[in-house]
Coordinates of C-alpha atoms in Angstrom, one line a residue:
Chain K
X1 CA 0.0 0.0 0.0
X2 CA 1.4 3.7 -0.9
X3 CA 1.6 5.3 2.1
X4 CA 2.3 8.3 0.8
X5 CA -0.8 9.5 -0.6
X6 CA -2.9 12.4 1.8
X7 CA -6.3 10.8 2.9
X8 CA -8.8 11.2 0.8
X9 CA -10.9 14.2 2.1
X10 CA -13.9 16.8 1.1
X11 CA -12.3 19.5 3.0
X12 CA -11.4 22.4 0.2
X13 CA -8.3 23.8 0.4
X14 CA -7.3 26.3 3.2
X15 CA -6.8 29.8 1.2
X16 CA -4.0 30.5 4.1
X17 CA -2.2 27.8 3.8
X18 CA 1.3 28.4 3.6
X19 CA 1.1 32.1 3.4
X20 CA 3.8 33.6 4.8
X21 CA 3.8 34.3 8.3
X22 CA 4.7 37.7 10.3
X23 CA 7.9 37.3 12.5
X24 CA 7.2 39.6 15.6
X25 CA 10.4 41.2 17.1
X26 CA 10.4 42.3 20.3
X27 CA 9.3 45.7 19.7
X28 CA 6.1 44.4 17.7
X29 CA 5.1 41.8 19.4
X30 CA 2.1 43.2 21.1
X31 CA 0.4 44.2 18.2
X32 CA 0.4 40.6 17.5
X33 CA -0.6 39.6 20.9
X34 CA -3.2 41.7 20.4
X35 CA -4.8 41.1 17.0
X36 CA -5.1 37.7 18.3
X37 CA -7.6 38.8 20.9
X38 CA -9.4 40.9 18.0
X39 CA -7.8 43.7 18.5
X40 CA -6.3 46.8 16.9
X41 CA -3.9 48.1 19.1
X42 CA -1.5 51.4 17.8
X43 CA 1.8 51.9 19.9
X44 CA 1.3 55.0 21.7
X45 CA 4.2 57.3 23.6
X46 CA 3.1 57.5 27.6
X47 CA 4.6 60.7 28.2
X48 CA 3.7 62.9 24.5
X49 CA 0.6 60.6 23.3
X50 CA 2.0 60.2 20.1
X51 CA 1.2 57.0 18.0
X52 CA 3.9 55.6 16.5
X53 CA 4.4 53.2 13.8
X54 CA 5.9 50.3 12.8
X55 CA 6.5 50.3 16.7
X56 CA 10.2 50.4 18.4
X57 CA 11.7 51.8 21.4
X58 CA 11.4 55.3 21.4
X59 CA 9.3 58.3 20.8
X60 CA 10.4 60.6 17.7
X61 CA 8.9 63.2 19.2
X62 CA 10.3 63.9 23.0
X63 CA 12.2 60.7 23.3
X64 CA 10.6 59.2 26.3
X65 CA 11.1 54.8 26.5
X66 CA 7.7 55.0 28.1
X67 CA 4.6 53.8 26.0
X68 CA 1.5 51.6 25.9
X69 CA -0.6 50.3 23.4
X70 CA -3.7 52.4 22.3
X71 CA -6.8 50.6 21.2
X72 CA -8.4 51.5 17.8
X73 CA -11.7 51.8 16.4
X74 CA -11.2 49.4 13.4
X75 CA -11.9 51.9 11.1
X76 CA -10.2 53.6 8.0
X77 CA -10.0 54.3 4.5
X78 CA -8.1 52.8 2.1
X79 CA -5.5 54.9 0.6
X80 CA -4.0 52.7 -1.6
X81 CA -3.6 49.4 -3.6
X82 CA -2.2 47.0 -6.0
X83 CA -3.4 43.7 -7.8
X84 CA 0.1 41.6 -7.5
X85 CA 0.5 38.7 -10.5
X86 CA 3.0 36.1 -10.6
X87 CA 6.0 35.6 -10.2
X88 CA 5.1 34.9 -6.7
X89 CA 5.4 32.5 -3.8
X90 CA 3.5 29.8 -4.5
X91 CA 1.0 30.3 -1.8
X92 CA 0.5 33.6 -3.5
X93 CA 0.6 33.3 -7.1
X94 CA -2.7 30.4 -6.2
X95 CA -4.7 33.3 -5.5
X96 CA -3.5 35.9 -7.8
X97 CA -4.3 38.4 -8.8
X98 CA -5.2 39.3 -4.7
X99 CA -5.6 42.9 -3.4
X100 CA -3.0 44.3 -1.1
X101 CA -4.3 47.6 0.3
X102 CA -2.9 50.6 2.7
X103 CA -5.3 51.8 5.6
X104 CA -5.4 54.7 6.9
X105 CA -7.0 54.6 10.4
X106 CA -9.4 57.1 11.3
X107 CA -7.8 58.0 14.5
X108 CA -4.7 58.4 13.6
X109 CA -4.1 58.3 9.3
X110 CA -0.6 58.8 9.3
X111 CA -0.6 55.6 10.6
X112 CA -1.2 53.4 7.7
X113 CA -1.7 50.0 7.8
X114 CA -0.8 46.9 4.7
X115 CA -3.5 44.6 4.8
X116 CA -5.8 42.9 2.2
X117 CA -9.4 43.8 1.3
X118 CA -11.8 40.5 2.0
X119 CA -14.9 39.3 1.7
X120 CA -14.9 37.8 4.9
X121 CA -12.2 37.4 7.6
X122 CA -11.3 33.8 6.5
X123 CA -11.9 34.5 2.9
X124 CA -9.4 34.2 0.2
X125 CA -7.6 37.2 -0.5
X126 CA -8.8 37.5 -4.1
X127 CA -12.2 37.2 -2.5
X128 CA -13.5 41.1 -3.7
X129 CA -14.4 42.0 -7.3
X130 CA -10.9 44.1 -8.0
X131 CA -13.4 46.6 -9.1
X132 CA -14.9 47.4 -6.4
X133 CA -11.5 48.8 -4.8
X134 CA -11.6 52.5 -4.5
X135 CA -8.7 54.8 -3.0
X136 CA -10.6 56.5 0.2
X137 CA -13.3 53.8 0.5
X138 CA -14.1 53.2 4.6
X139 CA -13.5 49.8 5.9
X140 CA -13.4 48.1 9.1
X141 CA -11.0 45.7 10.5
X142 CA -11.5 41.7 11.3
X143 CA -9.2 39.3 12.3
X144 CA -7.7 36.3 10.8
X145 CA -5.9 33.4 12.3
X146 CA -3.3 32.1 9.9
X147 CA -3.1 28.8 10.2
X148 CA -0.1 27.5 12.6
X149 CA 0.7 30.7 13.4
X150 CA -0.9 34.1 14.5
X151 CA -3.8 36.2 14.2
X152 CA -3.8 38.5 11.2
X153 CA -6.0 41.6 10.8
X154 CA -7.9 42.0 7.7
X155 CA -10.4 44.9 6.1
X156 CA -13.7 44.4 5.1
X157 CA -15.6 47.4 3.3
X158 CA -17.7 49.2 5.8
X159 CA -20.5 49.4 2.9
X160 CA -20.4 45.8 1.1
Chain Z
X1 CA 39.1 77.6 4.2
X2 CA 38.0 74.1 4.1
X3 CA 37.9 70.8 2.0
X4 CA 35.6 71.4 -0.7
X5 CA 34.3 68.5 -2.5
X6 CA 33.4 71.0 -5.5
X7 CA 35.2 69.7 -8.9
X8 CA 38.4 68.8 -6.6
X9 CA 38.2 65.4 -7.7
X10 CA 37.2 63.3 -11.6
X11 CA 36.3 60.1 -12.8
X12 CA 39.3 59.0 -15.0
X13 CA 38.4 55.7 -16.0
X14 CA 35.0 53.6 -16.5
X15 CA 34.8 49.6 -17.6
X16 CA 32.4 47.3 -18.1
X17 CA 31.4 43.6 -19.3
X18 CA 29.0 42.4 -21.5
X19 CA 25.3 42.6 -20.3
X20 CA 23.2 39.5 -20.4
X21 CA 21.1 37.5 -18.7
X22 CA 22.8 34.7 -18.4
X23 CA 27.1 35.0 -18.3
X24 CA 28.9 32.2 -17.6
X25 CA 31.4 34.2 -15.2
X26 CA 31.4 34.5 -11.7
X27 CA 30.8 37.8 -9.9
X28 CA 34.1 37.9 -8.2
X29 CA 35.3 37.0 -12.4
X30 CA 33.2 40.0 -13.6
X31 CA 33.7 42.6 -10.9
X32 CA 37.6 42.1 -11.7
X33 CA 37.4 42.5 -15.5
X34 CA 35.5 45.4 -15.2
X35 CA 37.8 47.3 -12.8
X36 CA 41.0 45.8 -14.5
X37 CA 39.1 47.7 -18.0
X38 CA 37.9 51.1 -15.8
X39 CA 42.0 50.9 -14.8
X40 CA 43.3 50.6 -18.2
X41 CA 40.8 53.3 -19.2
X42 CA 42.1 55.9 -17.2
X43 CA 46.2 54.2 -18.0
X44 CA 46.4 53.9 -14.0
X45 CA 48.7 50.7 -12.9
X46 CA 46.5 48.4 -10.2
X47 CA 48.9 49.2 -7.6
X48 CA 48.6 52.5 -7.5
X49 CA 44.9 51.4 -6.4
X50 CA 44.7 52.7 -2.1
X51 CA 40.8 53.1 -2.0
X52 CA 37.7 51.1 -2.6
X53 CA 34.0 51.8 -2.3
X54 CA 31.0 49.6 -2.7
X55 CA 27.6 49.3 -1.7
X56 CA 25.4 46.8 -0.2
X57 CA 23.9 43.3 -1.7
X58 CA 27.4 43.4 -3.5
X59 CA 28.8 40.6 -3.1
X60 CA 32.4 40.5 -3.9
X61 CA 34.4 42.4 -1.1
X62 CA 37.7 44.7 -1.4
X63 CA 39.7 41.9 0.2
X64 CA 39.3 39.7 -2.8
X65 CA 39.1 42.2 -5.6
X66 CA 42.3 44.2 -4.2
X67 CA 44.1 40.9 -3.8
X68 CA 42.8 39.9 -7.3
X69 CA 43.8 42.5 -9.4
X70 CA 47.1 43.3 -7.5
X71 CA 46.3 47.0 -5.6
X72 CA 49.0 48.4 -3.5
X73 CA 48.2 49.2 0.0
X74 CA 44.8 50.1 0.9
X75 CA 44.0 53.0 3.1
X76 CA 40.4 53.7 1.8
X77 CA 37.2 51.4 2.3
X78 CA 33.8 51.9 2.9
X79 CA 30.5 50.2 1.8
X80 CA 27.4 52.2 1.7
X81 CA 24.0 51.0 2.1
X82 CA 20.6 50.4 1.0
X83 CA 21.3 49.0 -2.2
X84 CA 20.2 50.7 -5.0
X85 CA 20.6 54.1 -2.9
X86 CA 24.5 53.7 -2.9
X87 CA 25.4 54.0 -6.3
X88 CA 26.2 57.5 -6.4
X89 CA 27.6 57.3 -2.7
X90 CA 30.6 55.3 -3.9
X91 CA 31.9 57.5 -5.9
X92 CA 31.1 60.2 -3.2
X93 CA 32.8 58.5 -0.8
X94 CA 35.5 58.0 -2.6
X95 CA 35.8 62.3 -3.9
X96 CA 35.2 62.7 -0.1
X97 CA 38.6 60.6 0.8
X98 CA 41.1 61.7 -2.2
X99 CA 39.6 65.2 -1.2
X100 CA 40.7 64.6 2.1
X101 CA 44.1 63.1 1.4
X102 CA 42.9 59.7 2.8
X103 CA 43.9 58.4 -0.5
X104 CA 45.3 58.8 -4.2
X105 CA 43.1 56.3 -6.7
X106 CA 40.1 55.4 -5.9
X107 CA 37.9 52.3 -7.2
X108 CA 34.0 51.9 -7.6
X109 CA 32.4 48.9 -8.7
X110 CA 29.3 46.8 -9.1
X111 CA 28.7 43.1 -10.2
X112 CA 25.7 41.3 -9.7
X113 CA 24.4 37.8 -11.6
X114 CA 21.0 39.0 -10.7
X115 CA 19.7 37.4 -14.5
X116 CA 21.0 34.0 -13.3
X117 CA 19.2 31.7 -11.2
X118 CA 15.9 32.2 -9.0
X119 CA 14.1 35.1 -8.6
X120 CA 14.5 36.5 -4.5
X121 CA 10.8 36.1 -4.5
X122 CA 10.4 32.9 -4.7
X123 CA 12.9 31.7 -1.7
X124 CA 10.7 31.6 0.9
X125 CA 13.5 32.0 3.5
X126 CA 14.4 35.7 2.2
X127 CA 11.1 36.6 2.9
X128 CA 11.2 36.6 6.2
X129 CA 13.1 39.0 8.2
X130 CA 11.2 41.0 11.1
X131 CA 10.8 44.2 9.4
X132 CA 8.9 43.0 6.6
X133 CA 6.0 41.4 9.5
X134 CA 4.7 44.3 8.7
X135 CA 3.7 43.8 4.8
X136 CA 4.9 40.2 3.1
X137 CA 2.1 38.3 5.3
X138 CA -0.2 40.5 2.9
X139 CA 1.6 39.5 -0.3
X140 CA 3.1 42.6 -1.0
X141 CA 6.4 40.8 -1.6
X142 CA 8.3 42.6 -4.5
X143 CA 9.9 46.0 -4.7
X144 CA 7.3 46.3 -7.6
X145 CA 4.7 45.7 -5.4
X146 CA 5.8 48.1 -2.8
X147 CA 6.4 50.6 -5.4
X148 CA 3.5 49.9 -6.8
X149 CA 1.3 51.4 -3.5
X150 CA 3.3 54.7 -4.1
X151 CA 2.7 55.0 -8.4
X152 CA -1.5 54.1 -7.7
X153 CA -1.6 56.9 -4.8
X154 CA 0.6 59.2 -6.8
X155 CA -2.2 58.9 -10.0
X156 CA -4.7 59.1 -7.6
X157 CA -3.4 62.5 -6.5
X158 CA -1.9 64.4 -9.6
X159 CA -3.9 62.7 -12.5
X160 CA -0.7 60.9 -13.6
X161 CA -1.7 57.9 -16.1
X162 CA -0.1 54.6 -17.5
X163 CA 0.9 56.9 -20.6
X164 CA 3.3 58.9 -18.7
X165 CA 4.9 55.8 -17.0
X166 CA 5.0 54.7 -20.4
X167 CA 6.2 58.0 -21.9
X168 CA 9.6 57.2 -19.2
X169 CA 10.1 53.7 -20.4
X170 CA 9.7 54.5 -24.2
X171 CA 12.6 57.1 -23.8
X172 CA 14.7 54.5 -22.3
X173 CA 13.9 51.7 -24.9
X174 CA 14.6 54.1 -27.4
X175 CA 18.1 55.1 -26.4
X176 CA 18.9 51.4 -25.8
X177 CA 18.1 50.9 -29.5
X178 CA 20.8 53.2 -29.7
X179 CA 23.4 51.8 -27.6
X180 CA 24.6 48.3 -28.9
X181 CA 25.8 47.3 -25.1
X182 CA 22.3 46.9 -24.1
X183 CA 20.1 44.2 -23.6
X184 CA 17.4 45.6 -25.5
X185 CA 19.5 47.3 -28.2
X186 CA 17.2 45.4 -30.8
X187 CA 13.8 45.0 -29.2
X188 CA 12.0 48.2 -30.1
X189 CA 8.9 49.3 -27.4
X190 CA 5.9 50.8 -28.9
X191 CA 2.7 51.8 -26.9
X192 CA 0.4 48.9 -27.9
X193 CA 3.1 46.5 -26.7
X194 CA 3.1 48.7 -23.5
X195 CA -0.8 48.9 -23.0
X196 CA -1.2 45.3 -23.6
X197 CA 1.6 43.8 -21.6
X198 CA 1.3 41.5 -18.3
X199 CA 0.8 43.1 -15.0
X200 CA 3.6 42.4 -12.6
X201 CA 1.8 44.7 -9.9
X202 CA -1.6 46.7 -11.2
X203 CA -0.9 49.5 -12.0
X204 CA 2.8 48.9 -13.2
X205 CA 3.1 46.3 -16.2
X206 CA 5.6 44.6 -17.3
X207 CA 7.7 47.7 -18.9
X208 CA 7.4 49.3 -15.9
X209 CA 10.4 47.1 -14.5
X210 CA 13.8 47.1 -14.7
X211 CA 15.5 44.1 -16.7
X212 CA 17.3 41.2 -15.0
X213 CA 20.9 41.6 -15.7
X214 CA 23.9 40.0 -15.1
X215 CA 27.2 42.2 -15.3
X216 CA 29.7 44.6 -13.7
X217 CA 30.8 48.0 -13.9
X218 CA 33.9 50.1 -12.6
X219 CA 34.9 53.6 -11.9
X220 CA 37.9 55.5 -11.1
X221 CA 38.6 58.8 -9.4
X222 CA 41.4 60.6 -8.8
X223 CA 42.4 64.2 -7.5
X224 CA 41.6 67.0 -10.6
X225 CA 45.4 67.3 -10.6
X226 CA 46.3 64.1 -11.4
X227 CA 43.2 64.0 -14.0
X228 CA 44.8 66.6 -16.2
X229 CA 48.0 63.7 -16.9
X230 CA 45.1 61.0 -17.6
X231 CA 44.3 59.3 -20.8
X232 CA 41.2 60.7 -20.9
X233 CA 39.0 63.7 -20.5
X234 CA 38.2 64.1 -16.8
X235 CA 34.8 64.1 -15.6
X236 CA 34.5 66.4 -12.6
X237 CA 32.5 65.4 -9.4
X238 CA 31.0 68.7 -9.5
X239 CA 28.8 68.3 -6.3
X240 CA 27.3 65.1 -4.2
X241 CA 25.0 64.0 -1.8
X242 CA 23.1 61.3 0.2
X243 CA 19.5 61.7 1.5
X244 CA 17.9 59.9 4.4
X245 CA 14.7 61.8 5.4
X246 CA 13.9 61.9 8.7
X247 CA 11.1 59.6 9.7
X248 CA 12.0 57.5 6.4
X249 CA 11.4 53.7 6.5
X250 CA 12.8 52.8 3.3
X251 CA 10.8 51.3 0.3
X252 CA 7.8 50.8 2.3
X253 CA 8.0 54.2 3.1
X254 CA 4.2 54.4 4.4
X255 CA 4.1 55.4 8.0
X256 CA 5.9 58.8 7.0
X257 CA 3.5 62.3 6.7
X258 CA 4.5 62.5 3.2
X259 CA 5.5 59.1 1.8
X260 CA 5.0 60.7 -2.1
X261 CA 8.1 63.4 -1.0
X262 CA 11.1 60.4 -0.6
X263 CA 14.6 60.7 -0.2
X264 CA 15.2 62.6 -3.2
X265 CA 14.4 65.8 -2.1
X266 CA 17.1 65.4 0.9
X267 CA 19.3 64.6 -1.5
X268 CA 18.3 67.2 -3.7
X269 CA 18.8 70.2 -1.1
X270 CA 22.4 69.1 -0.1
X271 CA 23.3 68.3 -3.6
X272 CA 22.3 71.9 -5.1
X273 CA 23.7 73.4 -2.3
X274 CA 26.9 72.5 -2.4
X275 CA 26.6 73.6 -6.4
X276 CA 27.4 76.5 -8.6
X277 CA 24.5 75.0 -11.1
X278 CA 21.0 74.3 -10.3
X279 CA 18.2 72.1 -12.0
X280 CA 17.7 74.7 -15.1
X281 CA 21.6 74.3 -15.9
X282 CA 21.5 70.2 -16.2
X283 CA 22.3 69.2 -19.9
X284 CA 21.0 65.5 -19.6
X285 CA 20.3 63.1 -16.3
X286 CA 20.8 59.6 -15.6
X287 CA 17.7 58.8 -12.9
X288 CA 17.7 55.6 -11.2
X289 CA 15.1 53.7 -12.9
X290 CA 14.1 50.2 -11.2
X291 CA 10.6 51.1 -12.1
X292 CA 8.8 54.0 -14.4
X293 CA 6.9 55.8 -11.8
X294 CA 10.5 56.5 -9.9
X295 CA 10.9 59.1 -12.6
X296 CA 8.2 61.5 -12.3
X297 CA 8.8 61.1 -8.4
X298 CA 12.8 62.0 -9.0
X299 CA 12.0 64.9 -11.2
X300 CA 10.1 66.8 -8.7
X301 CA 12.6 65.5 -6.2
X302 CA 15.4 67.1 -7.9
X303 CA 13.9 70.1 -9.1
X304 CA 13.0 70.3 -12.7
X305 CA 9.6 70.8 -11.6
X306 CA 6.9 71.2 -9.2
X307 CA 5.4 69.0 -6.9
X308 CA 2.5 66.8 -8.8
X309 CA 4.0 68.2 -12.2
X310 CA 6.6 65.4 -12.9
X311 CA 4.3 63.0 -15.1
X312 CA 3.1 66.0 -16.8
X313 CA 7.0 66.8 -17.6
X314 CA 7.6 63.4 -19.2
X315 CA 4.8 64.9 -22.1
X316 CA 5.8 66.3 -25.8
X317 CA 9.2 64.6 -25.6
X318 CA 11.1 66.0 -22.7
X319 CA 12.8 63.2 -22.2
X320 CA 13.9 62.0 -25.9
X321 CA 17.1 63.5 -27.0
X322 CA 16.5 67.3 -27.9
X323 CA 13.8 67.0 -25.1
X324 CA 13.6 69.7 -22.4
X325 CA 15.6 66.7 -20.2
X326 CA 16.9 63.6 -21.9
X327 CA 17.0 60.9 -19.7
X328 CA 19.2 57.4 -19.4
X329 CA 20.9 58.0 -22.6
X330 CA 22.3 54.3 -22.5
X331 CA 18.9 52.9 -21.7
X332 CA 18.9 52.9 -18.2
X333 CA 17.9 50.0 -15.7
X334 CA 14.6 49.3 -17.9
X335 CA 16.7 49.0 -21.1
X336 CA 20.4 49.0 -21.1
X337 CA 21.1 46.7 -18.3
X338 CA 19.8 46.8 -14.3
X339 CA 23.1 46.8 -12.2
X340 CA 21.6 48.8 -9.1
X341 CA 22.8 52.1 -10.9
X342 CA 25.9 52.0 -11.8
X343 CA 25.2 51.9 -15.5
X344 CA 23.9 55.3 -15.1
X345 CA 27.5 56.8 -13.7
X346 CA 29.4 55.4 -17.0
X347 CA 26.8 56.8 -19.1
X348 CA 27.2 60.0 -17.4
X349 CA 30.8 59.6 -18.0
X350 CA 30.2 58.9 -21.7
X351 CA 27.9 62.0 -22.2
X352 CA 30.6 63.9 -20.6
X353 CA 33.5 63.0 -22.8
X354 CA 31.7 63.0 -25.8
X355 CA 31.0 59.7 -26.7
X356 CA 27.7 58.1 -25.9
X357 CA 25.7 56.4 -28.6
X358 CA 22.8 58.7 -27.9
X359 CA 25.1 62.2 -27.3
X360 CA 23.3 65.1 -26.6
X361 CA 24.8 68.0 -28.5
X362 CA 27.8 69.5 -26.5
X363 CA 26.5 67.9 -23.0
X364 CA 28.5 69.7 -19.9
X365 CA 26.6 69.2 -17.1
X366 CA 24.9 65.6 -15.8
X367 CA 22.8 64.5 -12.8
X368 CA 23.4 61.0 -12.0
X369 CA 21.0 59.5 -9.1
X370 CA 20.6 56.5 -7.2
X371 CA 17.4 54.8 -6.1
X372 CA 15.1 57.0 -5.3
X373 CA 12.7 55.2 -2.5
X374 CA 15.4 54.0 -0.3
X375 CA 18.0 56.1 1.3
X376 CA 19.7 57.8 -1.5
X377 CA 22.5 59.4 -3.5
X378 CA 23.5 61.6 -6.3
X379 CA 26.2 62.9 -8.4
X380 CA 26.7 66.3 -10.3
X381 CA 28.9 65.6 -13.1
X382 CA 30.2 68.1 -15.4
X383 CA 33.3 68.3 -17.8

């Protein structure tokens, strides 16, 4: 008997799988921590208020170590976007051509986060018409576990 | 008074191999050729060789290309960073040390095999350092992707459209038909080829990237003294500058207030400064070209126009020979041959001396840059 063959199953295949998975340093790793409790979470400065991001250390602004992690509403636009087509890693060239979008969040939009536009949180990423992409469209984050490895968030439109 | 970098040092010598995409040398093979070439350009012995200057992702290092080719004592190194951004630096850093009296002959080089074997995209493994846990979990994975974000938000903004990116690469196919060193000396680009090519990255197509290029390049600088004695007709390093904005986070530059205004405006403002010319007195420019939309961004960078108003310069011609600007007169990273840059010094060296294959009419003056998007560089050349 070949051993080798998977088990026969009716389980379509996982969009996520093998997608390539964020590698937290120690500076990042809360926002991580958070998304996988659902939530958005914006590295703030403690003693100026500033958000700062990608997070690290120290504040730009008035140099202070102190800082905490601000919760956000979820909420942006999206102010910009491509339509990547192979050649790409294999986990990505199966769904291409996907969306990869920047947000800007509505509390803070220097702050802009890369994400991708879905039609669901677990949907593929080529899972909205490419046509219905629009610089300054609102959207809303939701949250995606990647499989074997951590939560992800995603953007839905806020009008679908 | 002070050092002055201003015209107190030249590039004497240039070399180069063959481009291809596939060369059967090894980098270390290639890098030495074309220094050993840049050398006998400028009729400077090896040994008199004492400084070397390089920029990251290069992978052959002084210790093997001064042992190689038989330099004297070294009392010169340095190795700039951010890839594509150090192109111009090398040579900078090099006028900054025979300026100085660190050294005597200096040596800039590039070699990459970059059109042999796979594609950086598609090794997992080099996908995955922390900085990028920010965007390759979201597929944007490429430069042309992350470039990509910058051209749709910059049509989005100034009404630029896929005819002036394509306006950028026609004037670089064109001069490569021109120029029998490049890759695409005999593959002509018209604008139906253009509008109906694959995507790589919506909005940027396949002319919209540089080629994939194996080859190397060299330079050699010297004191303007000893450039009087050389073989050939010095090129001056008229002025020069790097440009790392504050709050810049390199190609995925999206977290800054401005992430349309990149590095080559910092660049820009040093580089004029330390300049008796200005934007209106440039003759012809080499612009670092990885992708079409880098133009119009560089343009307004450096000067020659407004903010918003660089894809409406690339209209009527500007950049063709006998344009307002003519631009990569070898063909550039999209046509000649993509070597992080370094293509575009020679060329500036040809145009200076006379003897491009595309040579604009008494050409005295030439802006060379590096990649704009990632910390910097740039070079006023002049004869």
């Amino acid at each position: 008997m070949n051993t080798s063959l998977p088990p026969a199953t009716d389980t379509p295949p996982d969009p996520s799988a093998d997608l390539l998975l964020p590698v937290p340093d120690d500076d990042g790793a809360p926002f991580w921590e958070y998304a996988a409790r659902g939530e958005l979470r914006v590295q703030t400065c403690s003693d100026c208020d500033e958000p700062r991001f990608p997070p690290r250390p120290c504040c730009p602004h008035c140099q202070s170590f102190a800082a905490h992690w601000q919760r956000m509403s979820g909420r942006g636009r999206i102010w910009s976007y491509v339509l990547p087509h192979p050649p790409l890693l294999p986990a990505y060239a199966a769904q291409a051509p996907y969306n990869a979008i920047i947000v800007e969040l509505t509390e803070a939009p220097r702050i802009r986060l890369v994400g991708n536009l879905v039609a669901a949180p677990d949907a593929a990423l080529n899972s909205v018409d490419p046509a219905r992409l629009r610089i300054g469209a609102p959207v809303k984050a939701v949250f995606h576990a990647l499989p074997g490895g951590p939560t992800v968030p995603r953007w839905v439109l806020e009008r679908p | 008074m002070g050092a002055t970098l201003k015209d107190a040092t030249a590039i004497v010598g240039i070399g180069q191999t063959s481009f291809a995409k596939r060369l059967p040398e090894s980098e270390k093979r290639l890098a030495c050729r074309a220094i050993v070439a840049a050398l006998d350009d400028a009729g400077i012995a090896p040994s008199e060789v004492d400084a070397f200057a390089s920029y990251t992702m290069e992978e052959t290092d002084e210790v093997e290309i001064a042992k190689s080719i038989g330099a004297g004592d070294v009392t010169h190194f340095s190795k700039v960073g951010y890839g594509g951004g150090g192109s111009c630096a090398t040579v900078a850093h090099l006028a900054a040390a025979i300026a100085t009296g660190q050294a005597s002959v200096g040596v800039a080089w590039r070699s990459r095999k970059r059109g042999s074997g796979p594609r950086p995209w598609t090794n997992t493994r080099v996908q995955l350092p922390t900085p990028a846990q920010w965007t390759r979990p979201f597929g944007l994975l490429r430069p042309a992707d992350e470039i990509g974000m910058l051209a749709r938000r910059y049509m989005h903004e100034y009404g630029a459209t896929r005819d002036h990116f394509f306006n950028v690469a026609l004037a670089c196919r064109n001069r490569a038909n021109q120029n029998p060193a490049a890759m695409m000396y005999d593959r002509p680009l018209t604008r139906e080829m253009y509008m109906t090519a694959r995507w790589i990255s919506e909005p940027l197509c396949l002319f919209d990237n540089c080629l994939e290029t194996d080859g190397a390049l060299a330079c050699v600088v010297v004191a303007a003294g000893r450039a009087r004695d050389c073989r050939r007709r010095p090129v001056y390093v008229h002025a020069a500058a790097q440009g790392l904005p504050a709050q810049h986070h390199g190609m995925v530059n999206y977290w800054n207030d401005d992430p349309l205004t990149g590095p080559a405006w910092t660049a820009a403002r040093h580089l004029w400064k330390g300049a008796d010319l200005g934007p209106q007195d440039i003759d012809v420019a080499q612009i670092y070209d990885a992708f079409t939309p880098l133009i119009p961004l560089s343009l307004e960078g450096y000067g020659f126009c407004g903010r918003g108003e660089g894809a409406a310069f690339t209209e009527g011609g500007a950049l063709e020979i006998g344009g307002r600007l003519p631009l990569n007169t070898g063909g550039g990273g999209l046509s000649e041959a993509y070597v992080h840059g370094f293509n575009l010094i020679t060329e500036g060296v040809r145009q200076l001396r006379g003897t491009s294959t595309a040579q604009v009419p008494d050409a005295a003056t030439c802006l060379v840059t590096a990649g704009e998007g990632v910390p910097t560089s740039a070079l006023l050349l002049r004869s």
